[in-house]
mmCIF file of C-alpha atoms and ligand atoms in Angstrom:
data_model
loop_
_atom_site.group_PDB
_atom_site.id
_atom_site.type_symbol
_atom_site.label_atom_id
_atom_site.label_comp_id
_atom_site.label_asym_id
_atom_site.label_seq_id
_atom_site.Cartn_x
_atom_site.Cartn_y
_atom_site.Cartn_z
ATOM 1 C CA MET C 3 3.990 -16.814 -0.768
ATOM 2 C CA GLY C 4 0.493 -17.791 0.543
ATOM 3 C CA LYS C 5 -2.400 -15.487 0.686
ATOM 4 C CA ILE C 6 -1.766 -12.135 2.282
ATOM 5 C CA LYS C 7 -3.897 -11.138 5.255
ATOM 6 C CA ILE C 8 -5.643 -7.865 4.611
ATOM 7 C CA GLY C 9 -8.204 -5.971 6.900
ATOM 8 C CA ILE C 10 -11.272 -4.773 5.138
ATOM 9 C CA SER C 11 -14.471 -2.929 5.957
ATOM 10 C CA SER C 12 -17.073 -5.777 5.983
ATOM 11 C CA CYS C 13 -19.618 -3.986 3.892
ATOM 12 C CA LEU C 14 -17.153 -4.096 0.902
ATOM 13 C CA LEU C 15 -17.299 -7.878 0.839
ATOM 14 C CA GLY C 16 -21.060 -7.793 0.536
ATOM 15 C CA GLU C 17 -21.961 -8.252 4.247
ATOM 16 C CA LYS C 18 -25.279 -6.558 4.965
ATOM 17 C CA VAL C 19 -24.060 -4.385 7.823
ATOM 18 C CA ARG C 20 -24.690 -0.887 6.757
ATOM 19 C CA TYR C 21 -27.050 1.421 8.567
ATOM 20 C CA ASP C 22 -29.787 0.673 5.992
ATOM 21 C CA ALA C 23 -29.088 -3.145 6.124
ATOM 22 C CA GLY C 24 -27.394 -2.902 2.775
ATOM 23 C CA HIS C 25 -23.820 -3.584 1.577
ATOM 24 C CA LYS C 26 -21.222 -2.143 -0.735
ATOM 25 C CA LEU C 27 -19.929 -5.332 -2.442
ATOM 26 C CA ASP C 28 -16.975 -4.601 -4.661
ATOM 27 C CA ARG C 29 -16.378 -7.310 -7.236
ATOM 28 C CA TYR C 30 -12.841 -6.196 -8.010
ATOM 29 C CA ILE C 31 -11.902 -6.727 -4.340
ATOM 30 C CA THR C 32 -13.716 -10.047 -3.845
ATOM 31 C CA ASP C 33 -13.076 -11.644 -7.299
ATOM 32 C CA THR C 34 -9.568 -10.196 -8.314
ATOM 33 C CA LEU C 35 -7.808 -9.291 -5.104
ATOM 34 C CA GLY C 36 -9.418 -12.142 -3.342
ATOM 35 C CA GLN C 37 -7.155 -14.566 -5.315
ATOM 36 C CA TYR C 38 -4.184 -13.214 -3.430
ATOM 37 C CA PHE C 39 -5.593 -11.725 -0.226
ATOM 38 C CA GLU C 40 -7.182 -13.381 2.796
ATOM 39 C CA TRP C 41 -9.719 -11.052 4.261
ATOM 40 C CA VAL C 42 -10.109 -9.931 7.908
ATOM 41 C CA PRO C 43 -13.496 -8.248 7.790
ATOM 42 C CA ILE C 44 -14.409 -5.541 10.413
ATOM 43 C CA CYS C 45 -17.461 -3.459 10.715
ATOM 44 C CA PRO C 46 -16.712 -0.990 13.588
ATOM 45 C CA GLU C 47 -20.321 0.117 14.066
ATOM 46 C CA VAL C 48 -21.668 -3.566 14.331
ATOM 47 C CA GLU C 49 -18.833 -4.925 16.446
ATOM 48 C CA TYR C 50 -19.126 -1.875 18.724
ATOM 49 C CA GLY C 51 -22.715 -3.011 19.346
ATOM 50 C CA LEU C 52 -25.009 -1.057 17.145
ATOM 51 C CA PRO C 53 -27.908 -2.984 15.401
ATOM 52 C CA VAL C 54 -28.633 -3.492 11.671
ATOM 53 C CA PRO C 55 -30.495 -1.461 10.526
ATOM 54 C CA ARG C 56 -29.567 1.551 12.625
ATOM 55 C CA GLU C 57 -29.846 5.299 12.787
ATOM 56 C CA PRO C 58 -27.115 6.752 10.516
ATOM 57 C CA MET C 59 -24.256 8.881 12.177
ATOM 58 C CA ARG C 60 -21.986 11.653 11.165
ATOM 59 C CA LEU C 61 -18.879 13.428 12.350
ATOM 60 C CA VAL C 62 -19.416 16.745 14.066
ATOM 61 C CA GLY C 63 -17.032 19.424 15.463
ATOM 62 C CA ASP C 64 -13.245 19.854 15.151
ATOM 63 C CA PRO C 65 -12.113 17.847 12.107
ATOM 64 C CA ASP C 66 -8.959 16.824 13.970
ATOM 65 C CA SER C 67 -10.991 15.390 16.790
ATOM 66 C CA PRO C 68 -14.576 15.046 15.776
ATOM 67 C CA ARG C 69 -17.586 13.578 17.622
ATOM 68 C CA LEU C 70 -19.509 10.610 16.198
ATOM 69 C CA ILE C 71 -23.196 11.439 16.613
ATOM 70 C CA THR C 72 -26.495 10.004 15.337
ATOM 71 C CA ILE C 73 -27.977 12.382 12.810
ATOM 72 C CA ARG C 74 -31.643 12.414 14.018
ATOM 73 C CA THR C 75 -31.537 11.806 17.850
ATOM 74 C CA GLY C 76 -28.100 13.231 18.570
ATOM 75 C CA ILE C 77 -26.626 10.299 20.496
ATOM 76 C CA ASP C 78 -22.923 10.655 20.908
ATOM 77 C CA HIS C 79 -21.086 7.422 20.363
ATOM 78 C CA THR C 80 -17.561 8.852 20.303
ATOM 79 C CA GLU C 81 -16.170 7.518 23.700
ATOM 80 C CA GLY C 82 -17.851 4.033 23.189
ATOM 81 C CA MET C 83 -16.394 3.717 19.653
ATOM 82 C CA LEU C 84 -12.911 4.849 20.677
ATOM 83 C CA LYS C 85 -12.873 2.416 23.546
ATOM 84 C CA TRP C 86 -13.991 -0.439 21.394
ATOM 85 C CA ALA C 87 -11.383 0.623 18.764
ATOM 86 C CA GLU C 88 -8.693 0.391 21.305
ATOM 87 C CA GLU C 89 -9.480 -3.247 22.287
ATOM 88 C CA LYS C 90 -9.967 -4.242 18.667
ATOM 89 C CA LEU C 91 -6.566 -2.818 17.668
ATOM 90 C CA LYS C 92 -4.892 -4.842 20.387
ATOM 91 C CA GLU C 93 -6.581 -7.924 18.829
ATOM 92 C CA LEU C 94 -5.523 -6.968 15.372
ATOM 93 C CA GLU C 95 -1.780 -6.900 16.531
ATOM 94 C CA LYS C 96 -1.863 -10.690 16.441
ATOM 95 C CA GLU C 97 -3.309 -10.807 12.929
ATOM 96 C CA GLU C 98 -0.093 -9.721 11.118
ATOM 97 C CA LEU C 99 -2.093 -7.607 8.605
ATOM 98 C CA CYS C 100 -0.162 -6.457 5.598
ATOM 99 C CA GLY C 101 -2.766 -3.795 4.622
ATOM 100 C CA PHE C 102 -6.387 -2.447 5.091
ATOM 101 C CA ILE C 103 -9.016 -1.487 2.586
ATOM 102 C CA PHE C 104 -11.411 0.903 4.223
ATOM 103 C CA LYS C 105 -14.895 2.020 2.981
ATOM 104 C CA SER C 106 -14.657 5.596 1.842
ATOM 105 C CA ARG C 107 -16.549 8.526 3.314
ATOM 106 C CA SER C 108 -17.817 6.538 6.412
ATOM 107 C CA PRO C 109 -17.722 8.409 9.705
ATOM 108 C CA SER C 110 -16.318 5.212 11.339
ATOM 109 C CA SER C 111 -14.261 3.543 8.621
ATOM 110 C CA GLY C 112 -13.243 6.441 6.289
ATOM 111 C CA ILE C 113 -9.549 7.342 6.139
ATOM 112 C CA GLY C 114 -9.770 10.779 4.514
ATOM 113 C CA GLY C 115 -12.332 13.249 2.896
ATOM 114 C CA VAL C 116 -15.041 12.271 5.375
ATOM 115 C CA LYS C 117 -17.600 14.929 5.838
ATOM 116 C CA VAL C 118 -17.483 16.716 9.260
ATOM 117 C CA TYR C 119 -20.252 19.112 10.244
ATOM 118 C CA THR C 120 -20.160 22.201 12.295
ATOM 119 C CA LEU C 121 -22.583 22.589 15.100
ATOM 120 C CA SER C 122 -24.680 24.687 12.781
ATOM 121 C CA GLY C 123 -24.706 21.854 10.225
ATOM 122 C CA MET C 124 -22.246 23.119 7.621
ATOM 123 C CA PRO C 125 -20.123 20.270 6.122
ATOM 124 C CA SER C 126 -16.429 20.186 5.172
ATOM 125 C CA GLN C 127 -14.660 17.193 3.790
ATOM 126 C CA ARG C 128 -11.732 17.250 6.095
ATOM 127 C CA GLY C 129 -12.646 14.381 8.362
ATOM 128 C CA ILE C 130 -11.268 10.885 9.059
ATOM 129 C CA GLY C 131 -13.509 8.170 10.526
ATOM 130 C CA LEU C 132 -12.885 7.198 14.216
ATOM 131 C CA PHE C 133 -11.739 3.644 13.495
ATOM 132 C CA GLY C 134 -9.862 4.559 10.390
ATOM 133 C CA ARG C 135 -7.855 7.204 12.342
ATOM 134 C CA ALA C 136 -7.276 4.932 15.266
ATOM 135 C CA PHE C 137 -5.886 2.189 12.931
ATOM 136 C CA MET C 138 -3.498 4.585 11.147
ATOM 137 C CA ASN C 139 -2.249 5.916 14.516
ATOM 138 C CA LYS C 140 -1.653 2.411 15.843
ATOM 139 C CA PHE C 141 -0.140 0.888 12.651
ATOM 140 C CA PRO C 142 1.504 3.836 10.831
ATOM 141 C CA VAL C 143 3.546 1.604 8.469
ATOM 142 C CA ILE C 144 0.689 -0.797 7.286
ATOM 143 C CA PRO C 145 -0.532 0.194 3.910
ATOM 144 C CA VAL C 146 -4.101 1.561 3.769
ATOM 145 C CA ILE C 147 -6.433 2.679 1.061
ATOM 146 C CA ASP C 148 -10.098 3.247 0.658
ATOM 147 C CA ASP C 149 -12.332 1.758 -2.084
ATOM 148 C CA GLY C 150 -12.635 5.041 -3.833
ATOM 149 C CA ARG C 151 -8.896 5.469 -4.238
ATOM 150 C CA LEU C 152 -8.555 1.720 -5.093
ATOM 151 C CA HIS C 153 -10.238 2.383 -8.349
ATOM 152 C CA ASP C 154 -7.600 4.862 -9.408
ATOM 153 C CA PRO C 155 -5.048 2.698 -11.425
ATOM 154 C CA GLY C 156 -1.947 4.598 -10.123
ATOM 155 C CA LEU C 157 -3.096 4.582 -6.482
ATOM 156 C CA ARG C 158 -4.276 0.970 -6.774
ATOM 157 C CA GLU C 159 -0.765 -0.135 -8.036
ATOM 158 C CA ASN C 160 0.987 1.864 -5.314
ATOM 159 C CA PHE C 161 -1.195 0.262 -2.610
ATOM 160 C CA ILE C 162 -0.753 -3.261 -3.845
ATOM 161 C CA GLU C 163 2.974 -2.832 -4.341
ATOM 162 C CA ARG C 164 3.300 -1.646 -0.718
ATOM 163 C CA VAL C 165 1.293 -4.663 0.523
ATOM 164 C CA PHE C 166 3.605 -7.039 -1.199
ATOM 165 C CA VAL C 167 6.760 -5.241 0.142
ATOM 166 C CA TYR C 168 5.258 -5.243 3.652
ATOM 167 C CA LYS C 169 4.577 -8.944 3.441
ATOM 168 C CA ARG C 170 8.187 -9.551 2.554
ATOM 169 C CA TRP C 171 9.202 -7.252 5.438
ATOM 170 C CA GLN C 172 7.101 -9.350 7.808
ATOM 171 C CA GLU C 173 8.814 -12.504 6.621
ATOM 172 C CA PHE C 174 12.271 -10.942 7.044
ATOM 173 C CA ILE C 175 11.284 -9.989 10.745
ATOM 174 C CA LYS C 176 9.915 -13.536 11.284
ATOM 175 C CA LYS C 177 13.306 -14.869 10.193
ATOM 176 C CA GLY C 178 14.973 -12.997 12.981
ATOM 177 C CA GLY C 179 15.464 -9.511 11.434
ATOM 178 C CA LEU C 180 19.277 -9.998 11.209
ATOM 179 C CA ILE C 181 21.464 -7.211 9.764
ATOM 180 C CA ARG C 182 22.755 -9.423 7.057
ATOM 181 C CA ASP C 183 19.219 -10.250 5.949
ATOM 182 C CA LEU C 184 18.340 -6.556 6.028
ATOM 183 C CA VAL C 185 21.200 -5.846 3.660
ATOM 184 C CA ALA C 186 19.918 -8.433 1.303
ATOM 185 C CA PHE C 187 16.325 -7.131 1.682
ATOM 186 C CA HIS C 188 17.474 -3.655 0.908
ATOM 187 C CA THR C 189 19.566 -4.764 -2.095
ATOM 188 C CA GLU C 190 16.641 -6.509 -3.658
ATOM 189 C CA HIS C 191 14.397 -3.531 -3.286
ATOM 190 C CA LYS C 192 16.836 -0.890 -4.439
ATOM 191 C CA LEU C 193 15.447 -0.069 -7.878
ATOM 192 C CA LEU C 194 11.902 -0.167 -6.406
ATOM 193 C CA ILE C 195 12.921 2.374 -3.867
ATOM 194 C CA LEU C 196 14.682 4.535 -6.531
ATOM 195 C CA SER C 197 11.480 4.550 -8.542
ATOM 196 C CA HIS C 198 9.588 6.164 -5.753
ATOM 197 C CA SER C 199 12.110 8.560 -4.285
ATOM 198 C CA PRO C 200 15.840 9.097 -5.143
ATOM 199 C CA LYS C 201 16.098 11.015 -1.827
ATOM 200 C CA HIS C 202 14.955 7.989 0.210
ATOM 201 C CA PHE C 203 17.197 5.831 -1.803
ATOM 202 C CA SER C 204 20.196 7.761 -0.676
ATOM 203 C CA VAL C 205 18.999 7.977 2.956
ATOM 204 C CA LEU C 206 18.200 4.237 3.267
ATOM 205 C CA GLY C 207 21.513 3.482 1.642
ATOM 206 C CA GLN C 208 23.385 5.507 4.198
ATOM 207 C CA LEU C 209 21.365 3.747 6.992
ATOM 208 C CA ILE C 210 22.319 0.360 5.661
ATOM 209 C CA ALA C 211 26.022 1.350 5.202
ATOM 210 C CA LYS C 212 26.495 1.873 8.987
ATOM 211 C CA PRO C 213 24.326 -0.847 10.531
ATOM 212 C CA LYS C 214 26.612 -1.331 13.569
ATOM 213 C CA GLN C 215 25.834 2.102 14.851
ATOM 214 C CA ASN C 216 22.286 0.895 15.846
ATOM 215 C CA LYS C 217 20.830 -1.966 17.767
ATOM 216 C CA PRO C 218 19.148 -4.278 15.079
ATOM 217 C CA GLU C 219 15.604 -3.631 16.376
ATOM 218 C CA ASP C 220 16.181 0.167 16.285
ATOM 219 C CA LEU C 221 17.726 -0.190 12.847
ATOM 220 C CA ASN C 222 14.839 -2.246 11.551
ATOM 221 C CA ALA C 223 12.196 0.224 12.925
ATOM 222 C CA GLU C 224 14.004 3.122 11.423
ATOM 223 C CA TYR C 225 14.393 1.322 8.119
ATOM 224 C CA VAL C 226 10.796 0.282 7.764
ATOM 225 C CA ASN C 227 9.471 3.656 8.690
ATOM 226 C CA LEU C 228 11.637 5.355 5.993
ATOM 227 C CA LEU C 229 10.905 2.536 3.439
ATOM 228 C CA MET C 230 7.058 2.804 3.720
ATOM 229 C CA GLU C 231 7.196 6.577 3.705
ATOM 230 C CA CYS C 232 9.170 6.298 0.502
ATOM 231 C CA LEU C 233 6.789 3.827 -1.158
ATOM 232 C CA ARG C 234 3.781 6.018 -0.329
ATOM 233 C CA LEU C 235 5.270 8.564 -2.809
ATOM 234 C CA VAL C 236 4.080 7.893 -6.332
ATOM 235 C CA ALA C 237 6.446 6.340 -8.749
ATOM 236 C CA THR C 238 5.950 8.863 -11.521
ATOM 237 C CA VAL C 239 6.621 8.280 -15.316
ATOM 238 C CA LYS C 240 9.757 10.435 -14.867
ATOM 239 C CA LYS C 241 11.186 8.439 -11.935
ATOM 240 C CA ASN C 242 10.353 5.173 -13.709
ATOM 241 C CA THR C 243 12.089 6.426 -16.884
ATOM 242 C CA ASN C 244 15.164 7.272 -14.804
ATOM 243 C CA VAL C 245 15.194 3.780 -13.298
ATOM 244 C CA LEU C 246 14.832 2.162 -16.755
ATOM 245 C CA GLN C 247 17.746 4.228 -18.192
ATOM 246 C CA HIS C 248 19.879 3.218 -15.197
ATOM 247 C CA ILE C 249 19.014 -0.455 -16.001
ATOM 248 C CA ILE C 250 20.380 -0.008 -19.511
ATOM 249 C CA GLY C 251 23.856 0.499 -17.981
ATOM 250 C CA TYR C 252 23.853 -3.198 -16.794
ATOM 251 C CA PHE C 253 23.660 -4.306 -20.425
ATOM 252 C CA LYS C 254 26.072 -2.018 -21.964
ATOM 253 C CA ASN C 255 28.509 -4.718 -22.908
ATOM 254 C CA GLN C 256 25.946 -7.209 -24.043
ATOM 255 C CA LEU C 257 23.362 -5.382 -26.170
ATOM 256 C CA SER C 258 23.995 -4.757 -29.926
ATOM 257 C CA SER C 259 23.617 -1.281 -30.958
ATOM 258 C CA ASP C 260 20.233 -2.212 -32.637
ATOM 259 C CA ASP C 261 18.964 -3.797 -29.461
ATOM 260 C CA LYS C 262 20.026 -0.850 -27.398
ATOM 261 C CA LYS C 263 18.329 1.585 -29.761
ATOM 262 C CA GLU C 264 15.123 -0.463 -29.617
ATOM 263 C CA LEU C 265 15.192 -0.504 -25.818
ATOM 264 C CA LEU C 266 15.840 3.266 -25.698
ATOM 265 C CA GLU C 267 12.911 3.863 -28.096
ATOM 266 C CA VAL C 268 10.562 1.715 -26.019
ATOM 267 C CA ILE C 269 11.620 3.667 -22.925
ATOM 268 C CA GLU C 270 11.098 6.939 -24.709
ATOM 269 C CA ASN C 271 7.583 5.856 -25.856
ATOM 270 C CA TYR C 272 6.726 4.993 -22.249
ATOM 271 C CA HIS C 273 8.101 8.317 -21.195
ATOM 272 C CA LYS C 274 5.877 10.147 -23.724
ATOM 273 C CA GLY C 275 2.774 8.259 -22.464
ATOM 274 C CA TYR C 276 2.273 6.136 -25.629
ATOM 275 C CA ILE C 277 2.738 2.753 -23.934
ATOM 276 C CA PRO C 278 2.368 1.437 -20.406
ATOM 277 C CA LEU C 279 5.198 0.668 -18.033
ATOM 278 C CA ILE C 280 4.770 -3.070 -18.514
ATOM 279 C CA VAL C 281 6.192 -2.878 -22.133
ATOM 280 C CA PRO C 282 9.687 -1.677 -21.241
ATOM 281 C CA ILE C 283 9.744 -3.916 -18.203
ATOM 282 C CA VAL C 284 8.882 -7.042 -20.310
ATOM 283 C CA LEU C 285 11.727 -6.193 -22.684
ATOM 284 C CA VAL C 286 14.127 -5.506 -19.772
ATOM 285 C CA LYS C 287 13.166 -8.870 -18.208
ATOM 286 C CA HIS C 288 13.822 -10.639 -21.536
ATOM 287 C CA TYR C 289 17.415 -9.256 -21.373
ATOM 288 C CA VAL C 290 17.837 -10.131 -17.783
ATOM 289 C CA ARG C 291 17.046 -13.778 -18.562
ATOM 290 C CA LYS C 292 19.028 -13.755 -21.747
ATOM 291 C CA PHE C 293 22.183 -12.457 -20.188
ATOM 292 C CA ASP C 294 21.540 -13.997 -16.811
ATOM 293 C CA GLU C 295 22.146 -10.551 -15.094
ATOM 294 C CA PRO C 296 22.334 -11.414 -11.323
ATOM 295 C CA TYR C 297 21.611 -8.113 -9.758
ATOM 296 C CA LEU C 298 18.723 -7.213 -11.912
ATOM 297 C CA GLY C 299 17.374 -10.752 -11.729
ATOM 298 C CA LYS C 300 16.772 -10.299 -7.922
ATOM 299 C CA GLN C 301 15.199 -6.834 -8.285
ATOM 300 C CA TYR C 302 11.617 -6.729 -7.088
ATOM 301 C CA TYR C 303 11.272 -3.647 -9.310
ATOM 302 C CA LEU C 304 10.822 -6.011 -12.141
ATOM 303 C CA ASN C 305 8.376 -8.363 -10.310
ATOM 304 C CA PRO C 306 6.727 -6.244 -7.559
ATOM 305 C CA HIS C 307 3.301 -8.081 -7.744
ATOM 306 C CA PRO C 308 1.579 -10.835 -9.725
ATOM 307 C CA LEU C 309 1.572 -10.133 -13.427
ATOM 308 C CA GLU C 310 -2.040 -11.286 -13.631
ATOM 309 C CA LEU C 311 -3.150 -8.213 -11.629
ATOM 310 C CA MET C 312 -2.180 -6.217 -14.618
ATOM 311 C CA LEU C 313 -1.247 -3.161 -12.422
ATOM 312 C CA ARG C 314 1.395 -1.778 -14.848
ATOM 313 C CA ASN C 315 -0.888 -2.078 -17.953
ATOM 314 C CA HIS C 316 -2.178 1.500 -17.906
ATOM 315 C CA ALA C 317 -0.535 4.208 -19.964
HETATM 316 S S1 SF4 I 565 -18.508 1.634 6.327
HETATM 317 FE FE1 SF4 I 565 -17.618 0.635 8.100
HETATM 318 S S2 SF4 I 565 -18.984 1.006 9.692
HETATM 319 FE FE2 SF4 I 565 -20.128 1.348 7.927
HETATM 320 S S3 SF4 I 565 -21.119 -0.611 7.294
HETATM 321 FE FE3 SF4 I 565 -19.133 -0.511 6.302
HETATM 322 S S4 SF4 I 565 -17.805 -1.567 7.623
HETATM 323 FE FE4 SF4 I 565 -19.501 -1.083 8.865
#
């Protein structure tokens, strides 16, 4: 797999495009994620035509449909920004993005928790930036996160896992999106799906079991919507523990009672929060290799993203 294309708020890459001519360089993004991701930087305010430096703006009015207004002079940039966003999003359709990292709290780029002011100047944190909202409306299945949430280990892992799944989905579509390939795609992601939502696991399984009732493109659209909805749900310790216990069943005839006891102990220690998920996963992978277990060997649950990112190393 080559580098994965990810949209990003330009200031997070260190570009001096902020209202005060500064930037918000994030070294984890550039130095660590940059090894796997190819960036498509976007600064809505500059690309829309505002200068650097510029007067800062804020959201005002109804949190579901706020206005974007300069703080001191009260210039309303809402219509201009929305029009620009519409054109920009058409351009982005061709980029085949697999995710977007937005700058948090920005009235243009934020994707949640942005301050919105009433006309009398009282703030609430219920807003979404104009471009952030337009992007999510246009591409509801593309994974998004902001730089604030990216520094939460659980949310970071969830986002990056979704990016890699979505990249594989794009490759499946490029290959033709055939039903037989969808069945293979689903099979390889089964345990990953189960770790996020047993309910979605069952619904997606039913969808795959009756593929001929749908046109392939309708089936693929329904499948990816449900899949990405499923993966947005956090894979909790409890859900991962269930998956790991399920995995033991594949080795019931191969493991000695001592080995089985050890594996169960490791899973229990993970369940209690003493050790990170990577520990039982490494042990399971050892047995998958040793016993050449074909179904588990293809499960992305055991290899959802590069080991070097150390995303499962937090307890
Ligand atoms: S937050 Fe968005 S609009 Fe503001 S400087 Fe960064 S990229 Fe530009």
